[in-house]
Amino acid sequence: MIQMVKCDRSRSSQLNLFKLIATHKSVQKVADLINANFDGLMMTMSNILRPDAQEPDIAELVRALKVPVYCLGIGLQGELPHGKADVLTADVRDLMYALDERAALFGVRGEQTLNWLRSIGIKNAKALGCPSMFAYPRNILSIKRPQKLDRIITAGHLKLTPDESSRGHKLMRGFTNTSPAYVFQGEIAHFKELLHQQGVYDEATQTLHRATISDLINRKCKIKSPFGEYYSFGESSAWRQACTKYDLYVGDRIHGGVAAMQVGVAALVLHADTRVQELANYHGIPSCPLEDFERLGVKRAVEEYLTESAMDAFKNRYAAVLDNFESECTRAGLALSNRLSA
């Protein structure tokens, strides 16, 4: 949303609400601070609808604010029993009801999340997708089906385990006889035994030493690593820039696909959980079950799932959900920048 909302940047701030409340030791003081200094509060969230999520004090803050509250991106992590609000922690559950009462814009990721929230009595939420998909609409609508598969970039859930049923193993087997670049996200922590060694991480290029990382994967996972390069980015713009060098993204990290699409590179998203599948379905992103990818291999998976008709369907769906997103933001009083009509 930072790239999209028209606002006075010099007088706007990014806040960590938890730290702010802890510093002031009072929810009401933080509410007073926001009310006095800002015209609204934009909250962007992700997969907080899960039994272990915590959002302490945020419901109380939402109710104490006099300025408009906008919230986008809320989604299910996995399946939750229909109508059972008590599967959530009390603070997350209370936040959903506070947003339902107070939010000028209450956007969730897709229809599955929306239907579950309605089952627990939420009335004002709307399925709007992931805001990251709408930041650069011109680039996304310029995407073409790749004509070659020489350079592929991927991201997944790579752990140092010999478990052949792991998501990392399935991803690697799908890339047999290819040499894609791999992007680490949170799972880079599994490689911490190497990260302190001089020369393993190149800060200038944000790459990791290929032979060192591959050798560790080979030994610990009992499978030969197919990856030709390894990245670990400090921020999203570096990821987007790297994607411009590649023909295609294929991976089971949804926002790895988003980073590629944001710069006009096609993506095939692999899904092994509800969260990724819901987002892919809502936006119409070409997607493939991770098990199918493992079985087919990358070349056949691209041939079957990333067809011209799939690309056409994606663009048609994207145009529709983009229009809906922009309309709901406008209705809520938000002005957006970087639009197709600008």
C-alpha positions as semicolon CSV with decimal commas, in nm:
position;residue;x (nm);y (nm);z (nm)
1;M;0,000;0,000;0,000
2;I;0,297;0,234;0,048
3;Q;0,346;0,236;-0,330
4;M;-0,022;0,303;-0,396
5;V;-0,182;0,543;-0,149
6;K;-0,159;0,911;-0,240
7;C;-0,057;1,092;0,076
8;D;0,178;1,356;0,212
9;R;0,487;1,137;0,248
10;S;0,678;1,396;0,452
11;R;0,409;1,389;0,720
12;S;0,333;1,017;0,707
13;S;0,498;0,736;0,901
14;Q;0,535;0,362;0,914
15;L;0,459;0,250;1,268
16;N;0,511;-0,069;1,463
17;L;0,193;-0,053;1,669
18;F;0,309;-0,316;1,919
19;K;0,631;-0,127;1,995
20;L;0,448;0,204;2,010
21;I;0,200;0,070;2,265
22;A;0,481;-0,086;2,468
23;T;0,676;0,243;2,466
24;H;0,380;0,454;2,581
25;K;0,242;0,180;2,809
26;S;-0,107;0,284;2,707
27;V;-0,334;0,200;2,416
28;Q;-0,528;0,523;2,469
29;K;-0,212;0,737;2,450
30;V;-0,122;0,576;2,119
31;A;-0,475;0,633;1,992
32;D;-0,453;0,998;2,097
33;L;-0,117;1,031;1,918
34;I;-0,254;0,885;1,595
35;N;-0,575;1,089;1,616
36;A;-0,376;1,411;1,665
37;N;-0,116;1,358;1,394
38;F;-0,265;1,148;1,114
39;D;-0,569;1,139;0,887
40;G;-0,603;0,762;0,896
41;L;-0,439;0,432;0,986
42;M;-0,362;0,175;0,715
43;M;-0,307;-0,177;0,849
44;T;-0,171;-0,444;0,614
45;M;-0,186;-0,801;0,738
46;S;-0,140;-1,153;0,609
47;N;-0,230;-1,501;0,730
48;I;-0,337;-1,408;1,085
49;L;-0,646;-1,632;1,079
50;R;-0,479;-1,927;1,247
51;P;-0,497;-2,068;1,600
52;D;-0,154;-1,944;1,714
53;A;-0,167;-1,583;1,589
54;Q;-0,144;-1,300;1,842
55;E;-0,254;-0,937;1,798
56;P;-0,250;-0,800;2,154
57;D;-0,413;-0,458;2,215
58;I;-0,488;-0,388;1,848
59;A;-0,864;-0,436;1,878
60;E;-0,870;-0,188;2,166
61;L;-0,666;0,056;1,959
62;V;-0,896;0,026;1,657
63;R;-1,197;0,107;1,878
64;A;-1,020;0,406;2,036
65;L;-0,931;0,572;1,705
66;K;-1,136;0,860;1,567
67;V;-0,958;0,864;1,230
68;P;-1,055;0,611;0,961
69;V;-0,900;0,265;0,980
70;Y;-0,822;0,072;0,663
71;C;-0,718;-0,293;0,676
72;L;-0,613;-0,516;0,385
73;G;-0,461;-0,857;0,325
74;I;-0,613;-1,070;0,602
75;G;-0,625;-1,440;0,513
76;L;-0,657;-1,795;0,637
77;Q;-0,339;-1,990;0,697
78;G;-0,527;-2,319;0,661
79;E;-0,869;-2,475;0,704
80;L;-1,068;-2,361;1,008
81;P;-1,396;-2,516;1,130
82;H;-1,696;-2,327;0,995
83;G;-1,864;-2,103;1,251
84;K;-1,606;-2,167;1,525
85;A;-1,466;-1,826;1,622
86;D;-1,307;-1,967;1,936
87;V;-1,037;-2,146;1,732
88;L;-0,871;-1,803;1,717
89;T;-0,697;-1,643;2,012
90;A;-0,917;-1,393;2,197
91;D;-0,720;-1,092;2,072
92;V;-0,734;-1,194;1,704
93;R;-1,102;-1,279;1,733
94;D;-1,173;-0,942;1,899
95;L;-0,973;-0,764;1,629
96;M;-1,195;-0,914;1,358
97;Y;-1,505;-0,780;1,532
98;A;-1,343;-0,441;1,595
99;L;-1,257;-0,410;1,226
100;D;-1,608;-0,514;1,134
101;E;-1,741;-0,231;1,353
102;R;-1,490;0,041;1,270
103;A;-1,293;-0,016;0,949
104;A;-1,367;0,208;0,652
105;L;-1,211;-0,068;0,440
106;F;-1,190;-0,428;0,561
107;G;-1,027;-0,631;0,282
108;V;-0,949;-1,002;0,296
109;R;-0,753;-1,217;0,057
110;G;-1,021;-1,425;-0,109
111;E;-1,358;-1,595;-0,102
112;Q;-1,254;-1,877;0,131
113;T;-1,141;-1,631;0,398
114;L;-1,451;-1,419;0,343
115;N;-1,685;-1,716;0,378
116;W;-1,520;-1,826;0,701
117;L;-1,541;-1,476;0,850
118;R;-1,907;-1,455;0,755
119;S;-1,961;-1,787;0,934
120;I;-1,851;-1,624;1,262
121;G;-2,071;-1,318;1,214
122;I;-1,844;-1,075;1,028
123;K;-2,060;-0,863;0,795
124;N;-1,846;-0,588;0,641
125;A;-1,537;-0,771;0,512
126;K;-1,483;-0,786;0,136
127;A;-1,268;-1,015;-0,077
128;L;-1,008;-0,783;-0,234
129;G;-0,702;-1,003;-0,281
130;C;-0,345;-0,917;-0,184
131;P;-0,254;-0,545;-0,219
132;S;0,090;-0,640;-0,355
133;M;-0,077;-0,758;-0,674
134;F;-0,213;-0,409;-0,747
135;A;0,094;-0,189;-0,694
136;Y;0,221;-0,205;-1,055
137;P;-0,079;-0,289;-1,277
138;R;0,080;-0,183;-1,605
139;N;0,367;-0,428;-1,556
140;I;0,137;-0,715;-1,465
141;L;-0,087;-0,658;-1,766
142;S;0,223;-0,656;-1,991
143;I;0,318;-1,014;-1,896
144;K;0,357;-1,259;-2,183
145;R;0,400;-1,633;-2,180
146;P;0,776;-1,706;-2,181
147;Q;0,918;-1,823;-2,512
148;K;1,214;-1,996;-2,347
149;L;1,296;-2,152;-2,012
150;D;1,669;-2,091;-2,003
151;R;1,663;-1,881;-1,689
152;I;1,415;-1,964;-1,412
153;I;1,396;-1,813;-1,064
154;T;1,226;-1,994;-0,777
155;A;1,157;-1,980;-0,404
156;G;1,020;-2,238;-0,165
157;H;1,045;-2,397;0,177
158;L;1,393;-2,545;0,182
159;K;1,495;-2,716;0,505
160;L;1,803;-2,921;0,583
161;T;1,620;-3,249;0,628
162;P;1,653;-3,592;0,463
163;D;1,272;-3,623;0,466
164;E;1,187;-3,702;0,104
165;S;0,826;-3,587;0,152
166;S;0,927;-3,232;0,247
167;R;0,820;-2,939;0,030
168;G;1,184;-2,862;-0,043
169;H;1,247;-3,212;-0,176
170;K;0,938;-3,197;-0,398
171;L;1,051;-2,864;-0,540
172;M;1,404;-2,989;-0,606
173;R;1,283;-3,307;-0,777
174;G;1,065;-3,096;-1,007
175;F;1,376;-2,908;-1,117
176;T;1,580;-3,219;-1,201
177;N;1,807;-3,153;-1,502
178;T;1,757;-2,776;-1,479
179;S;1,951;-2,507;-1,295
180;P;1,718;-2,240;-1,155
181;A;1,815;-1,960;-0,917
182;Y;1,680;-2,007;-0,565
183;V;1,568;-1,722;-0,339
184;F;1,579;-1,779;0,036
185;Q;1,316;-1,622;0,260
186;G;1,279;-1,709;0,628
187;E;1,424;-2,055;0,580
188;I;1,775;-1,910;0,543
189;A;1,787;-1,950;0,924
190;H;1,825;-2,325;0,870
191;F;2,165;-2,249;0,713
192;K;2,296;-2,041;1,005
193;E;2,589;-2,276;1,063
194;L;2,741;-2,135;0,741
195;L;2,629;-1,775;0,745
196;H;2,902;-1,653;0,980
197;Q;3,174;-1,782;0,747
198;Q;3,355;-1,515;0,551
199;G;3,270;-1,522;0,181
200;V;2,945;-1,721;0,210
201;Y;2,724;-1,415;0,166
202;D;2,803;-1,138;-0,083
203;E;2,623;-0,829;0,042
204;A;2,682;-0,636;-0,281
205;T;2,501;-0,889;-0,501
206;Q;2,288;-1,039;-0,221
207;T;2,395;-1,386;-0,331
208;L;2,528;-1,685;-0,139
209;H;2,828;-1,893;-0,241
210;R;2,687;-2,161;-0,467
211;A;2,926;-2,448;-0,394
212;T;2,906;-2,402;-0,017
213;I;2,526;-2,395;-0,002
214;S;2,483;-2,677;-0,256
215;D;2,727;-2,900;-0,069
216;L;2,533;-2,852;0,256
217;I;2,203;-2,934;0,083
218;N;2,355;-3,242;-0,081
219;R;2,485;-3,372;0,252
220;K;2,194;-3,289;0,482
221;C;1,903;-3,346;0,244
222;K;2,050;-3,653;0,072
223;I;1,954;-3,510;-0,266
224;K;2,157;-3,324;-0,526
225;S;2,074;-2,956;-0,528
226;P;1,956;-2,842;-0,874
227;F;2,007;-2,473;-0,802
228;G;2,256;-2,270;-1,002
229;E;2,244;-1,953;-0,792
230;Y;2,127;-1,857;-0,445
231;Y;1,987;-1,521;-0,336
232;S;1,887;-1,375;-0,001
233;F;1,741;-1,027;-0,040
234;G;1,727;-0,757;0,225
235;E;1,427;-0,584;0,072
236;S;1,168;-0,638;-0,199
237;S;1,302;-0,395;-0,462
238;A;1,622;-0,600;-0,490
239;W;1,412;-0,912;-0,548
240;R;1,215;-0,735;-0,820
241;Q;1,533;-0,615;-0,990
242;A;1,680;-0,966;-0,988
243;C;1,363;-1,104;-1,149
244;T;1,420;-0,888;-1,457
245;K;1,711;-1,118;-1,551
246;Y;1,491;-1,427;-1,569
247;D;1,242;-1,572;-1,818
248;L;1,001;-1,709;-1,560
249;Y;0,926;-1,761;-1,191
250;V;0,819;-2,110;-1,080
251;G;0,792;-2,168;-0,705
252;D;0,576;-2,229;-0,400
253;R;0,629;-1,889;-0,238
254;I;0,339;-1,676;-0,360
255;H;0,520;-1,346;-0,314
256;G;0,816;-1,470;-0,513
257;G;0,570;-1,494;-0,800
258;V;0,432;-1,150;-0,715
259;A;0,782;-0,998;-0,726
260;A;0,830;-1,141;-1,076
261;M;0,490;-1,029;-1,201
262;Q;0,546;-0,679;-1,062
263;V;0,826;-0,636;-1,319
264;G;0,637;-0,805;-1,603
265;V;0,782;-1,157;-1,571
266;A;0,542;-1,452;-1,594
267;A;0,489;-1,675;-1,292
268;L;0,368;-2,027;-1,228
269;V;0,278;-2,054;-0,861
270;L;0,303;-2,395;-0,695
271;H;0,066;-2,455;-0,407
272;A;0,072;-2,697;-0,117
273;D;-0,147;-2,505;0,129
274;T;-0,477;-2,318;0,151
275;R;-0,319;-1,974;0,175
276;V;-0,129;-1,988;-0,153
277;Q;-0,411;-2,160;-0,340
278;E;-0,666;-1,904;-0,223
279;L;-0,452;-1,613;-0,342
280;A;-0,374;-1,777;-0,675
281;N;-0,739;-1,857;-0,732
282;Y;-0,862;-1,511;-0,640
283;H;-0,622;-1,333;-0,874
284;G;-0,637;-1,599;-1,144
285;I;-0,260;-1,656;-1,129
286;P;-0,158;-1,970;-1,322
287;S;-0,094;-2,230;-1,053
288;C;-0,008;-2,594;-1,013
289;P;-0,018;-2,835;-0,716
290;L;0,334;-2,894;-0,587
291;E;0,281;-3,270;-0,622
292;D;0,198;-3,228;-0,993
293;F;0,510;-3,019;-1,041
294;E;0,721;-3,287;-0,876
295;R;0,567;-3,554;-1,099
296;L;0,575;-3,361;-1,427
297;G;0,899;-3,167;-1,394
298;V;0,930;-2,800;-1,475
299;K;0,915;-2,821;-1,855
300;R;0,593;-3,025;-1,870
301;A;0,436;-2,831;-1,582
302;V;0,488;-2,505;-1,770
303;E;0,348;-2,661;-2,089
304;E;0,034;-2,782;-1,908
305;Y;-0,036;-2,501;-1,664
306;L;0,113;-2,187;-1,820
307;T;-0,064;-2,199;-2,155
308;E;-0,169;-1,905;-2,369
309;S;-0,528;-1,959;-2,261
310;A;-0,420;-1,962;-1,896
311;M;-0,237;-1,631;-1,949
312;D;-0,543;-1,478;-2,121
313;A;-0,768;-1,595;-1,838
314;F;-0,527;-1,450;-1,583
315;K;-0,523;-1,108;-1,748
316;N;-0,901;-1,100;-1,776
317;R;-0,942;-1,198;-1,412
318;Y;-0,671;-0,954;-1,304
319;A;-0,840;-0,663;-1,482
320;A;-1,167;-0,745;-1,304
321;V;-1,021;-0,775;-0,953
322;L;-0,804;-0,467;-1,009
323;D;-1,115;-0,265;-1,096
324;N;-1,293;-0,400;-0,787
325;F;-0,995;-0,319;-0,562
326;E;-0,965;0,036;-0,693
327;S;-1,341;0,094;-0,665
328;E;-1,351;-0,022;-0,303
329;C;-1,049;0,191;-0,210
330;T;-1,209;0,495;-0,373
331;R;-1,539;0,426;-0,196
332;A;-1,351;0,416;0,135
333;G;-1,193;0,756;0,067
334;L;-0,848;0,645;-0,045
335;A;-0,681;0,805;-0,348
336;L;-0,441;0,574;-0,534
337;S;-0,135;0,645;-0,749
338;N;0,033;0,450;-1,033
339;R;-0,298;0,356;-1,190
340;L;-0,367;0,241;-1,547
341;S;-0,577;0,550;-1,614
342;A;-0,310;0,793;-1,493
